[in-house]
Coordinates of C-alpha atoms and ligand atoms in Angstrom, one line a residue:
X1253 CA 52.2 -19.9 -48.9
X1254 CA 49.3 -21.0 -51.7
X1255 CA 46.3 -19.2 -49.7
X1256 CA 48.3 -15.6 -50.2
X1257 CA 49.3 -16.7 -53.6
X1258 CA 45.1 -17.2 -54.2
X1259 CA 44.2 -14.1 -52.5
X1260 CA 46.6 -11.8 -54.2
X1261 CA 44.9 -13.7 -57.6
X1262 CA 41.8 -12.7 -56.5
X1263 CA 42.1 -8.7 -55.1
X1264 CA 44.2 -9.0 -58.7
X1265 CA 41.1 -9.8 -61.0
X1266 CA 38.7 -9.2 -58.8
X1267 CA 37.0 -12.4 -58.7
X1268 CA 34.9 -14.2 -55.8
X1269 CA 33.2 -12.1 -52.7
X1270 CA 35.0 -9.7 -51.2
X1271 CA 33.1 -9.0 -47.9
X1272 CA 35.5 -5.7 -47.2
X1273 CA 35.9 -3.0 -50.3
X1274 CA 39.3 -1.8 -48.5
X1275 CA 41.8 -2.4 -46.0
X1276 CA 41.1 -0.7 -42.9
X1277 CA 43.1 0.4 -40.1
X1278 CA 43.0 -0.9 -36.8
X1279 CA 45.2 -0.4 -33.7
X1280 CA 47.9 -2.9 -33.7
X1281 CA 47.8 -3.8 -37.0
X1282 CA 51.0 -1.8 -38.3
X1283 CA 51.7 -4.0 -41.3
X1284 CA 50.9 -3.3 -45.1
X1285 CA 47.1 -4.1 -45.5
X1286 CA 48.3 -6.7 -48.2
X1287 CA 50.4 -8.6 -45.6
X1288 CA 47.4 -8.8 -43.2
X1289 CA 46.2 -11.4 -42.8
X1290 CA 41.5 -11.4 -43.4
X1291 CA 40.3 -12.6 -40.2
X1292 CA 36.2 -13.2 -39.4
X1293 CA 35.0 -14.6 -36.0
X1294 CA 32.1 -16.2 -36.2
X1295 CA 29.6 -16.1 -32.8
X1296 CA 29.7 -13.2 -31.3
X1297 CA 28.4 -13.2 -27.3
X1298 CA 30.7 -12.3 -24.6
X1299 CA 33.7 -14.0 -26.5
X1300 CA 33.2 -13.3 -29.7
X1301 CA 33.5 -9.9 -29.2
X1302 CA 36.2 -10.3 -26.8
X1303 CA 38.1 -12.0 -29.7
X1304 CA 37.1 -9.3 -32.2
X1305 CA 38.8 -6.7 -30.2
X1306 CA 42.4 -9.4 -29.8
X1307 CA 42.3 -10.2 -33.5
X1308 CA 41.6 -6.6 -33.8
X1309 CA 44.3 -5.4 -32.1
X1310 CA 47.0 -8.2 -33.2
X1311 CA 49.5 -7.1 -35.3
X1312 CA 49.2 -8.3 -38.9
X1313 CA 45.8 -8.9 -39.0
X1314 CA 42.7 -7.0 -39.4
X1315 CA 39.0 -8.4 -38.4
X1316 CA 37.5 -8.4 -41.6
X1317 CA 34.3 -10.5 -41.0
X1318 CA 31.9 -10.9 -38.2
X1319 CA 29.1 -13.3 -38.1
X1320 CA 26.3 -14.5 -35.5
X1321 CA 22.7 -16.1 -36.2
X1322 CA 21.5 -13.1 -34.6
X1323 CA 21.5 -10.0 -36.5
X1324 CA 21.8 -7.9 -32.9
X1325 CA 24.4 -8.9 -31.5
X1326 CA 26.0 -8.9 -35.0
X1327 CA 25.5 -5.1 -35.1
X1328 CA 26.3 -4.5 -31.9
X1329 CA 29.9 -6.4 -32.2
X1330 CA 30.8 -4.6 -35.7
X1331 CA 30.5 -1.3 -33.8
X1332 CA 32.4 -1.9 -31.9
X1333 CA 35.6 -2.2 -34.2
X1334 CA 37.1 0.2 -35.4
X1335 CA 35.8 1.5 -39.4
X1336 CA 33.0 -0.8 -38.3
X1337 CA 31.3 0.2 -41.2
X1338 CA 34.0 -1.7 -43.0
X1339 CA 33.1 -5.3 -41.0
X1340 CA 30.9 -7.6 -43.2
X1341 CA 28.2 -8.7 -41.1
X1342 CA 27.4 -11.9 -42.1
X1343 CA 24.2 -14.4 -40.0
X1344 CA 25.5 -17.7 -41.6
X1345 CA 28.7 -19.4 -41.2
X1346 CA 28.8 -21.0 -44.5
X1347 CA 29.6 -17.9 -46.5
X1348 CA 32.1 -16.9 -43.8
X1349 CA 33.5 -20.5 -45.5
X1350 CA 32.7 -19.6 -48.4
X1351 CA 34.6 -16.1 -48.6
X1352 CA 37.9 -16.9 -50.4
X1353 CA 39.3 -13.6 -49.4
X1354 CA 39.1 -14.6 -45.6
X1355 CA 42.2 -16.5 -44.3
X1356 CA 41.4 -16.8 -40.6
X1357 CA 38.3 -17.7 -38.7
X1358 CA 37.8 -18.0 -35.1
X1359 CA 35.5 -19.7 -33.6
X1360 CA 33.3 -18.2 -30.6
X1361 CA 30.0 -20.0 -31.2
X1362 CA 27.8 -22.2 -28.5
X1363 CA 30.1 -26.1 -28.2
X1364 CA 28.4 -28.2 -30.5
X1365 CA 29.4 -26.0 -33.1
X1366 CA 32.9 -25.6 -32.7
X1367 CA 33.7 -29.3 -34.6
X1368 CA 31.4 -29.0 -37.7
X1369 CA 32.4 -25.0 -38.7
X1370 CA 36.2 -25.9 -37.4
X1371 CA 36.5 -28.7 -39.9
X1372 CA 34.4 -27.1 -42.6
X1373 CA 36.8 -23.8 -42.2
X1374 CA 40.3 -26.5 -42.3
X1375 CA 39.0 -28.0 -45.8
X1376 CA 38.0 -25.0 -47.1
X1377 CA 41.7 -23.8 -46.7
X1378 CA 41.3 -21.7 -43.5
X1379 CA 43.3 -21.5 -40.3
X1380 CA 41.2 -21.8 -37.4
X1381 CA 41.3 -20.2 -33.7
X1382 CA 38.8 -22.4 -32.1
X1383 CA 37.2 -21.5 -28.6
X1384 CA 37.7 -24.5 -25.5
X1385 CA 35.8 -26.7 -26.0
X1386 CA 37.1 -27.5 -29.2
X1387 CA 35.1 -30.4 -29.6
X1388 CA 31.1 -31.5 -28.5
X1389 CA 31.9 -35.1 -28.3
X1390 CA 35.5 -37.3 -28.1
X1391 CA 35.7 -38.5 -32.0
X1392 CA 35.5 -34.8 -33.0
X1393 CA 38.4 -34.2 -31.4
X1394 CA 40.4 -36.5 -33.2
X1395 CA 38.4 -35.7 -36.2
X1396 CA 40.4 -32.2 -35.7
X1397 CA 43.7 -33.2 -34.9
X1398 CA 43.6 -35.6 -37.9
X1399 CA 42.2 -32.4 -40.3
X1400 CA 44.9 -30.4 -39.0
X1401 CA 47.5 -32.1 -39.9
X1402 CA 45.7 -33.6 -42.9
X1403 CA 45.5 -29.9 -44.1
X1404 CA 48.1 -28.8 -43.1
X1405 CA 46.4 -26.1 -40.8
X1406 CA 47.5 -23.9 -38.1
X1407 CA 44.4 -24.5 -35.5
X1408 CA 44.8 -23.2 -32.7
X1409 CA 42.5 -23.9 -29.6
X1410 CA 40.8 -21.1 -26.9
X1411 CA 42.6 -22.3 -24.1
X1412 CA 44.9 -19.5 -23.2
X1413 CA 46.8 -20.0 -20.1
X1414 CA 49.2 -21.7 -22.5
X1415 CA 50.5 -18.5 -23.3
X1416 CA 51.1 -17.0 -20.3
X1417 CA 54.7 -16.3 -19.4
X1418 CA 54.1 -16.8 -16.0
X1419 CA 52.7 -20.4 -16.4
X1420 CA 55.2 -21.6 -18.6
X1421 CA 58.1 -20.6 -16.3
X1422 CA 56.3 -22.7 -13.3
X1423 CA 55.7 -25.7 -15.4
X1424 CA 59.5 -25.4 -16.5
X1425 CA 60.2 -25.1 -12.5
X1426 CA 58.2 -28.3 -12.3
X1427 CA 59.3 -30.2 -15.2
X1428 CA 63.0 -29.5 -13.8
X1429 CA 62.2 -31.6 -11.0
X1430 CA 61.8 -28.1 -8.7
X1431 CA 59.1 -29.9 -7.3
X1432 CA 60.1 -33.0 -6.9
X1433 CA 58.1 -36.2 -8.2
X1434 CA 54.7 -34.6 -8.3
X1435 CA 52.4 -37.2 -7.9
X1436 CA 48.8 -35.2 -7.5
X1437 CA 47.1 -32.0 -9.5
X1438 CA 44.4 -31.1 -8.7
X1439 CA 42.5 -29.2 -11.2
X1440 CA 39.6 -26.8 -8.9
X1441 CA 36.3 -25.4 -9.9
X1442 CA 34.5 -24.3 -7.2
X1443 CA 32.2 -20.9 -7.1
X1444 CA 28.8 -20.0 -7.2
X1445 CA 26.4 -20.4 -10.6
X1446 CA 22.7 -19.3 -9.9
X1447 CA 19.9 -21.6 -10.9
X1448 CA 18.3 -21.2 -14.3
X1449 CA 14.6 -21.7 -13.1
X1450 CA 12.1 -23.3 -15.9
X1451 CA 11.7 -21.1 -18.9
X1452 CA 8.6 -22.0 -21.0
X1453 CA 8.7 -22.7 -24.7
X1454 CA 8.2 -19.5 -27.1
X1455 CA 9.2 -18.3 -30.7
X1456 CA 12.7 -17.6 -31.3
X1457 CA 13.5 -13.9 -31.0
X1458 CA 12.4 -11.8 -33.9
X1459 CA 15.5 -12.3 -37.2
X1460 CA 16.9 -15.3 -35.3
X1461 CA 17.8 -17.9 -37.2
X1462 CA 17.0 -20.4 -34.8
X1463 CA 17.3 -23.2 -37.1
X1464 CA 20.8 -22.8 -38.2
X1465 CA 21.4 -22.0 -34.6
X1466 CA 20.5 -25.3 -33.4
X1467 CA 22.5 -26.8 -36.3
X1468 CA 23.5 -30.4 -36.1
X1469 CA 21.7 -30.9 -32.5
X1470 CA 18.2 -32.1 -32.2
X1471 CA 15.1 -30.2 -33.4
X1472 CA 13.8 -28.6 -30.6
X1473 CA 11.7 -25.4 -29.3
X1474 CA 12.9 -22.7 -28.7
X1475 CA 13.3 -21.8 -24.7
X1476 CA 14.7 -18.7 -23.5
X1477 CA 17.0 -21.3 -20.9
X1478 CA 18.3 -23.1 -24.0
X1479 CA 19.9 -19.8 -25.8
X1480 CA 22.5 -17.5 -25.3
X1481 CA 25.3 -18.2 -22.6
X1482 CA 22.6 -21.4 -20.8
X1483 CA 23.2 -23.8 -23.4
X1484 CA 26.2 -24.5 -21.6
X1485 CA 23.8 -26.6 -18.9
X1486 CA 22.2 -28.7 -21.9
X1487 CA 23.8 -31.8 -22.9
X1488 CA 22.3 -31.4 -26.8
X1489 CA 25.0 -27.9 -27.3
X1490 CA 27.3 -28.1 -24.2
X1491 CA 29.6 -29.5 -22.0
X1492 CA 28.3 -28.6 -18.2
X1493 CA 31.0 -26.5 -15.8
X1494 CA 33.2 -29.1 -16.7
X1495 CA 33.6 -28.5 -20.2
X1496 CA 33.5 -24.6 -19.9
X1497 CA 35.1 -23.2 -17.3
X1498 CA 36.9 -26.9 -15.9
X1499 CA 38.7 -27.6 -19.2
X1500 CA 41.0 -24.5 -18.3
X1501 CA 42.0 -26.5 -15.6
X1502 CA 42.0 -29.7 -16.5
X1503 CA 44.2 -28.4 -19.7
X1504 CA 47.1 -26.8 -17.0
X1505 CA 46.8 -30.2 -14.9
X1506 CA 47.1 -32.0 -17.7
X1507 CA 50.4 -29.5 -19.4
X1508 CA 52.1 -29.9 -15.5
X1509 CA 52.0 -33.4 -15.1
X1510 CA 52.6 -34.1 -19.1
X1511 CA 50.1 -36.7 -19.2
X1512 CA 47.6 -37.2 -22.0
X1513 CA 44.7 -39.9 -22.3
X1514 CA 44.5 -41.7 -18.6
X1515 CA 44.9 -45.3 -18.4
X1516 CA 41.3 -45.4 -16.5
X1517 CA 39.1 -43.0 -15.1
X1518 CA 36.7 -42.8 -12.4
X1519 CA 34.0 -39.9 -12.0
X1520 CA 30.8 -39.2 -9.9
X1521 CA 28.7 -36.4 -9.6
X1522 CA 25.2 -34.8 -9.8
X1523 CA 23.1 -32.6 -8.7
X1524 CA 22.4 -32.1 -5.5
X1525 CA 21.7 -27.9 -5.5
X1526 CA 20.1 -27.0 -8.9
X1527 CA 16.4 -27.9 -9.5
X1528 CA 15.6 -26.3 -12.1
X1529 CA 16.3 -26.6 -16.4
X1530 CA 20.1 -27.4 -15.8
X1531 CA 20.5 -31.1 -17.6
X1532 CA 24.9 -30.6 -16.3
X1533 CA 25.4 -31.6 -12.8
X1534 CA 26.5 -28.8 -10.4
X1535 CA 28.6 -31.2 -8.0
X1536 CA 31.2 -33.4 -9.8
X1537 CA 34.4 -35.4 -8.6
X1538 CA 36.8 -36.5 -11.5
X1539 CA 39.7 -38.7 -11.2
X1540 CA 42.3 -39.9 -14.0
X1541 CA 44.5 -42.5 -13.3
X1542 CA 47.9 -42.7 -15.1
X1543 CA 50.9 -45.1 -14.8
X1544 CA 52.7 -42.2 -11.8
X1545 CA 50.4 -39.7 -10.9
X1546 CA 46.4 -38.5 -10.5
X1547 CA 44.6 -35.6 -12.0
X1548 CA 41.6 -35.1 -9.9
X1549 CA 38.8 -32.5 -11.0
X1550 CA 36.3 -31.3 -8.2
X1551 CA 34.0 -28.9 -9.4
X1552 CA 31.2 -27.2 -7.1
X1553 CA 29.0 -25.2 -8.1
X1554 CA 27.2 -23.5 -5.7
X1555 CA 29.7 -22.5 -3.4
X1556 CA 30.8 -18.6 -2.1
X1557 CA 34.3 -19.5 -0.9
X1558 CA 37.4 -20.9 -1.9
X1559 CA 39.0 -24.8 -2.4
X1560 CA 42.8 -23.9 -1.4
X1561 CA 42.5 -21.1 -1.9
X1562 CA 40.6 -21.2 -5.6
X1563 CA 37.7 -20.5 -7.5
X1564 CA 39.3 -21.7 -10.4
X1565 CA 42.8 -23.0 -9.7
X1566 CA 44.9 -25.5 -9.9
X1567 CA 47.7 -27.4 -7.6
X1568 CA 50.6 -29.8 -8.0
X1569 CA 52.1 -31.6 -5.1
X1570 CA 55.1 -32.6 -4.9
X1571 CA 57.5 -34.8 -2.2
X1572 CA 59.4 -31.4 -2.7
X1573 CA 56.1 -28.8 -1.8
X1574 CA 53.1 -27.7 -3.7
X1575 CA 52.7 -25.3 -6.5
X1576 CA 49.5 -23.5 -7.1
X1577 CA 48.1 -22.1 -10.7
X1578 CA 45.5 -20.1 -10.0
X1579 CA 43.7 -15.7 -9.8
X1580 CA 47.0 -15.3 -7.3
X1581 CA 48.9 -16.7 -10.2
X1582 CA 52.1 -19.3 -9.5
X1583 CA 52.9 -19.6 -6.3
X1584 CA 55.8 -21.8 -4.8
X1585 CA 55.6 -23.9 -1.4
X1586 CA 58.6 -25.7 -0.3
X1587 CA 59.1 -27.4 2.5
X1588 CA 60.6 -26.0 5.4
X1589 CA 60.9 -22.4 2.9
X1590 CA 58.8 -19.4 2.4
X1591 CA 56.4 -19.0 -0.1
X1592 CA 57.4 -17.3 -3.5
X1593 CA 55.6 -16.1 -6.7
X1594 CA 57.4 -17.6 -10.3
X1595 CA 57.0 -15.2 -12.9
X1596 CA 58.3 -15.1 -16.6
X1597 CA 58.7 -13.2 -19.6
X1598 CA 55.2 -12.2 -20.8
X1599 CA 54.6 -13.3 -24.3
X1600 CA 52.0 -12.2 -27.0
X1601 CA 49.6 -14.5 -25.9
X1602 CA 48.0 -16.9 -28.0
X1603 CA 45.9 -15.0 -30.5
X1604 CA 49.3 -13.4 -31.8
X1605 CA 50.9 -16.6 -31.4
X1606 CA 48.1 -17.6 -33.9
X1607 CA 48.7 -15.5 -36.5
X1608 CA 52.6 -15.3 -36.3
X1609 CA 52.1 -19.4 -37.1
X1610 CA 50.1 -19.0 -39.7
X1611 CA 52.2 -16.1 -41.7
X1612 CA 55.2 -18.1 -40.5
X1613 CA 52.9 -21.6 -42.8
X1614 CA 54.4 -23.2 -39.4
X1615 CA 51.7 -25.1 -36.8
X1616 CA 54.6 -26.4 -34.8
X1617 CA 54.9 -22.5 -33.3
X1618 CA 51.5 -22.7 -32.1
X1619 CA 51.3 -22.6 -28.0
X1620 CA 47.9 -24.4 -27.9
X1621 CA 47.8 -26.6 -30.7
X1622 CA 44.7 -28.7 -31.3
X1623 CA 46.1 -31.7 -30.6
X1624 CA 46.6 -30.8 -26.9
X1625 CA 43.0 -28.9 -26.6
X1626 CA 41.4 -32.3 -28.3
X1627 CA 42.6 -34.6 -25.8
X1628 CA 42.0 -31.7 -23.0
X1629 CA 38.3 -31.7 -24.2
X1630 CA 38.7 -35.0 -24.6
X1631 CA 38.8 -35.9 -20.3
X1632 CA 35.7 -33.6 -19.5
X1633 CA 33.8 -35.3 -22.3
X1634 CA 34.8 -38.7 -20.5
X1635 CA 34.4 -37.4 -17.1
X1636 CA 31.1 -36.2 -18.7
X1637 CA 29.4 -39.9 -20.3
X1638 CA 30.8 -41.1 -16.8
X1639 CA 29.3 -39.2 -14.8
X1640 CA 25.9 -39.4 -16.5
X1641 CA 26.1 -43.2 -16.9
X1642 CA 26.6 -43.2 -13.2
X1643 CA 28.9 -46.3 -14.7
X1644 CA 31.3 -45.3 -11.6
X1645 CA 34.8 -46.0 -14.5
X1646 CA 35.5 -46.0 -17.8
X1647 CA 38.4 -46.9 -20.2
X1648 CA 38.7 -45.1 -22.9
X1649 CA 41.2 -46.6 -26.1
X1650 CA 42.1 -43.2 -27.8
X1651 CA 43.5 -45.9 -30.8
X1652 CA 40.3 -48.5 -31.5
X1653 CA 38.5 -44.7 -30.3
X1654 CA 36.1 -47.2 -27.7
X1655 CA 34.8 -47.1 -24.2
X1656 CA 36.1 -50.6 -23.1
X1657 CA 33.4 -52.7 -22.1
X1658 CA 31.1 -50.3 -22.8
X1659 CA 28.6 -49.8 -25.7
X1660 CA 26.5 -47.0 -23.9
X1661 CA 29.6 -44.9 -23.3
X1662 CA 31.2 -45.9 -26.6
X1663 CA 27.9 -44.2 -28.2
X1664 CA 28.2 -40.7 -26.3
X1665 CA 31.7 -40.8 -27.3
X1666 CA 30.2 -39.1 -31.2
X1667 CA 26.6 -38.0 -32.2
X1668 CA 24.6 -38.3 -34.7
X1669 CA 24.4 -34.8 -36.9
X1670 CA 20.8 -33.3 -38.0
X1671 CA 20.6 -34.5 -41.2
X1672 CA 22.2 -31.5 -43.2
X1673 CA 24.3 -30.6 -40.7
X1674 CA 27.0 -33.6 -41.6
X1675 CA 30.6 -32.8 -40.8
X1676 CA 32.6 -32.0 -43.2
X1677 CA 35.7 -34.3 -42.8
X1678 CA 34.7 -37.6 -40.9
X1679 CA 38.1 -38.7 -41.3
Ligands
LIG1713 N1 38.3 -19.3 -23.5 C1 38.2 -18.7 -22.6 O1 38.2 -18.3 -21.9 C2 36.4 -18.5 -22.6 C3 35.8 -17.2 -22.0 C4 34.5 -17.7 -22.5 C5 34.0 -18.3 -23.7 N2 34.7 -19.0 -23.8 C6 33.7 -20.3 -25.2 O2 32.9 -19.6 -26.0 C7 32.5 -19.5 -26.8 C8 31.0 -18.5 -26.7 O3 31.2 -18.3 -25.2 P1 30.3 -17.0 -24.7 O4 29.8 -17.0 -23.0 O5 29.9 -16.4 -25.9 O6 28.7 -17.5 -25.7 P2 27.5 -17.2 -25.8 O7 26.2 -17.6 -26.2 O8 26.9 -15.9 -25.1 O9 27.1 -16.7 -27.4 C9 27.9 -17.6 -28.4 C10 27.1 -17.0 -29.9 O10 27.4 -17.6 -30.6 C11 26.0 -17.6 -32.1 N3 26.2 -19.0 -32.2 C12 25.8 -19.9 -32.2 N4 25.7 -20.5 -33.5 C13 26.2 -19.8 -34.3 C14 26.4 -20.2 -35.2 N5 26.4 -21.0 -36.1 N6 26.9 -19.4 -36.2 C15 27.1 -18.5 -35.9 N7 27.0 -18.0 -34.7 C16 25.8 -18.9 -33.8 C17 24.8 -17.5 -30.9 O11 23.7 -16.7 -31.5 C18 25.9 -16.7 -30.1 O12 25.4 -14.9 -30.1 C19 31.4 -20.9 -25.7 O13 32.3 -22.2 -26.5 C20 32.9 -20.8 -24.2 O14 32.9 -21.9 -24.0 C21 36.2 -19.6 -24.0

C-alpha cells in the first residue's frame, strides 16, 4: 500500500507534521503501533464523540487527532479518549487534511461540510468514513462516488445498519424469496421533535471560528438555532429529518428492495406543526416508483405514538407476509404462521469493517460503500426538492444528472460554494 510506505518514510525521516509524538495504547487496539492506522475525527458533537470512541476501540487503529471549529468541543472530546494528552487538537480541518501522518478520517460535521471535507481528504490520499447523509445535494454524492473510484480510496457511509447481522440475514431471507414478491416497502419516521423557537442574531461564542463553520454555505449572521444540532432544520446546512433520521430507513428500504434511483417520485409535505425558525418540513410523504415496486417514506415529527409499531423503522410487504425492521429487531409475520424473529451472526460493525477494508487496501470489502450511501442520500434530497418546490412529481436522470423538464429542481441538485470553499474535486 502506497500510503504505508509513505508513512514509514515520514516516521523514519521525521519529515512532515507529526500530530502525536508517540503512539498511545487504547483499549482494543492490539496491533503494534506501526501497523495501526492513524485516524482523525472531524466534528466533535455527539456523533463525533461516538465515532472517536468507536475508532479508538477498533482493532488496528488509533485516534491521533480530533478537530472542531469549537475548541471547547474539541477539548472535551480529546479528554474522553485514553491518553488524551497525546491526541492532537485541531480547529481547522484543512490542517488535518495536510497532515500526511494521518491515514484515515471520519467526518461528523454538519451535513454541508460532509462532501467538501471528504473530497479534500480523498484527493490528498486519505480513506474516509463519512457520516450520513454523505452529501448536501445530489451532485455532491455523484462526485464522492466518482472520486472514491478514481483515487481508489475506501469511503464508508455512516449508515451502520448495513453492518447489522440480524438485518443482513433478514434482507437475505427476503432476497431469497421468503416473503414472496415484495411490492412495497415503507420507511417510517414517526416521532416527536419539539419546536425550536425563534433565536435572535448574536455574536458567535468566543473562540469559535464561525466563518469556517459556515464554510461553503452562504454568509449569514449567527443565531443559536443555526448552530450545534439545530442546523439540521436549515436548508443551507442540513436536509431536514428526511436526510437526518429518515435516511437510515430509506437506505434499509432501498437495500431490501434492491433498487437504486426511481423512475419517478411524488412528494408532498410542509409545516403543519412548527411555527418557529424551522425551514424544513415536520410532515412529509414521498413515494419512489420503480418498475415493479414502491418505496414510501412517511414522516411526522409531531406524534408521540408509533406507526405500524415504529418510531423509526421499515416494513416490507410481500405476498407471503410482512417483515418489520426496527427498534424491535427483525420480525417476520408470514400469513397463517406465528410471528418470528430473524437473527443472524453479529458482524464487527461498519467502523471495524472500514479499518479492515483500508488495511486490505480493498474498497470492495466495505459494507456501507459510498456508492450505496450516495444513492440513499440522493433519494432524500430529491424528496426534499419535490417537497420544497411543491411540484408534486419529479423525474431525475442520474446519467445526465438533471431533473427532466424542471430547471428549478435541476438548480437545487447542486449549490454554489462560497468563494474560498470550493470543492477539491469537481469531476
Ligand atoms: N449514523 C448515525 O446514526 C448518526 C447519529 C447522529 C448523527 N449523525 C450525523 O453526524 C453528523 C453530526 O451530528 P451531531 O449530532 O454530532 O451534530 P452537532 O452539530 O452536535 O456536531 C457537529 C460538530 O461539527 C463541528 N463542525 C462543523 N463544521 C466543522 C468543520 N469544518 N471542521 C470541524 N468541525 C466542524 C461543529 O462545531 C459541531 O461541534 C450529522 O451529519 C448527523 O447526520 C449520524
